[in-house]
Short mmCIF file of C-alpha atoms in Angstrom, two decimals:
data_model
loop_
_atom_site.label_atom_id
_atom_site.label_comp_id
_atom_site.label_asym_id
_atom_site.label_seq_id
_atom_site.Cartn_x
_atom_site.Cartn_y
_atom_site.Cartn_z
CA UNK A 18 -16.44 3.04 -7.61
CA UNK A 19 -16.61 0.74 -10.89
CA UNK A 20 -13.19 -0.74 -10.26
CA UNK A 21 -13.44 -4.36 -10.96
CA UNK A 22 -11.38 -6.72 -8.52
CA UNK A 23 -8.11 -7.30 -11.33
CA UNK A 24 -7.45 -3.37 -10.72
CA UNK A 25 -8.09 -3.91 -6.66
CA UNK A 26 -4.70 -5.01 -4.69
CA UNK A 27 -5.82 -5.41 -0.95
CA UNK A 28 -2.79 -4.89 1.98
CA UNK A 29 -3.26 -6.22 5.58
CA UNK A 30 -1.72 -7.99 8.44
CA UNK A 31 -4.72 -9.00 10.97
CA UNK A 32 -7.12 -11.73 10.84
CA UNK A 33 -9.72 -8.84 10.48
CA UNK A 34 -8.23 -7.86 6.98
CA UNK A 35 -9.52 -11.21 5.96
CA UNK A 36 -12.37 -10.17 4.77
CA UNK A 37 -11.09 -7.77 2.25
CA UNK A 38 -8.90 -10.54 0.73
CA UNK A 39 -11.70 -12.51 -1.21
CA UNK A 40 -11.38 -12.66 -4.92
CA UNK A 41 -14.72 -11.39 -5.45
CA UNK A 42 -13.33 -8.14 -3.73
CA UNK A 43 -9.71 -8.31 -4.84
CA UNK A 44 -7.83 -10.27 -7.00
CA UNK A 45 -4.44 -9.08 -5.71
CA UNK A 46 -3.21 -9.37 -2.10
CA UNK A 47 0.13 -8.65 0.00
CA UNK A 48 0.94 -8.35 3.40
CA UNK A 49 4.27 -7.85 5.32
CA UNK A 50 6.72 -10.18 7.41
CA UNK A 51 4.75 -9.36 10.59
CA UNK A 52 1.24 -10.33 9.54
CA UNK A 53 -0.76 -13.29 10.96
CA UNK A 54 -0.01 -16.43 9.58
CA UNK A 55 -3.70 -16.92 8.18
CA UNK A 56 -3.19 -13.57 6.47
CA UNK A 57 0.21 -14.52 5.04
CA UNK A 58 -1.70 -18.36 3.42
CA UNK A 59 -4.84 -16.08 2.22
CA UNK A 60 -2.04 -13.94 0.71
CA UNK A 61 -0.46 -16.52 -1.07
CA UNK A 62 -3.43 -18.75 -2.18
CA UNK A 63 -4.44 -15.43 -4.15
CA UNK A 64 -0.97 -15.67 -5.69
CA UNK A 65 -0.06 -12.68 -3.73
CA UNK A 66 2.93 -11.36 -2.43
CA UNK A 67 4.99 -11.30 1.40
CA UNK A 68 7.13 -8.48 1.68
CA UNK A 69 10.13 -9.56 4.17
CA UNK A 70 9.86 -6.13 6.49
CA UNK A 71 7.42 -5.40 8.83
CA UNK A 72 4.52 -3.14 8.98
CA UNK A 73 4.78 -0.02 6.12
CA UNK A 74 8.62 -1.27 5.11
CA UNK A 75 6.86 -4.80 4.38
CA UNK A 76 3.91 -3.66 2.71
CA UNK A 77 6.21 -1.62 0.18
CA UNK A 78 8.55 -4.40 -0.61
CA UNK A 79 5.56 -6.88 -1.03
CA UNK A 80 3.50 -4.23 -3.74
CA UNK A 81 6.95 -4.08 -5.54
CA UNK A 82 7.26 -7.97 -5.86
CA UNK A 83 3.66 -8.59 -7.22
CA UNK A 84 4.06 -5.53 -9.51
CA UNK A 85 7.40 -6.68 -11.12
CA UNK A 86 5.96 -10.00 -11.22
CA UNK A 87 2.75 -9.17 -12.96
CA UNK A 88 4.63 -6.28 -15.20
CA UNK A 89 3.41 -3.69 -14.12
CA UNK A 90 5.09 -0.01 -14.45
CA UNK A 91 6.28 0.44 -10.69
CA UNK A 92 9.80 2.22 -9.86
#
């Protein structure tokens, strides 16, 4: 695709997502309330974000966090 891992943000909940969270693959990662606790550390050791809702709602919240934190243009 060409995209290099700082334009990649990665969303999951399951310990099978896991995989997908590596910095070689993605340097951004988020997940909602509801997702696995080892999901929710990977998250945050790739200075990630947690949305606080579950599922889609959490996922949302979570993309907004990371992109106000990192400046990005996100309404």
């Amino acid at each position: 695709m060409g995209l290099r891992p700082e334009e990649i943000v990665t969303a999951g909940d399951e310990l099978t997502d896991l995989d997908m969270m590596e910095s070689g693959t993605a340097a951004h990662a988020i997940c909602p309330g509801n997702a696995h606790a080892e999901v929710k550390e990977r998250v945050l050791q790739l200075g990630g974000s947690i949305g606080g809702g579950v599922c889609s709602d959490g996922v949302i919240e979570a993309f907004g966090q990371l992109a106000r934190r990192r400046g990005w243009a996100w309404d």
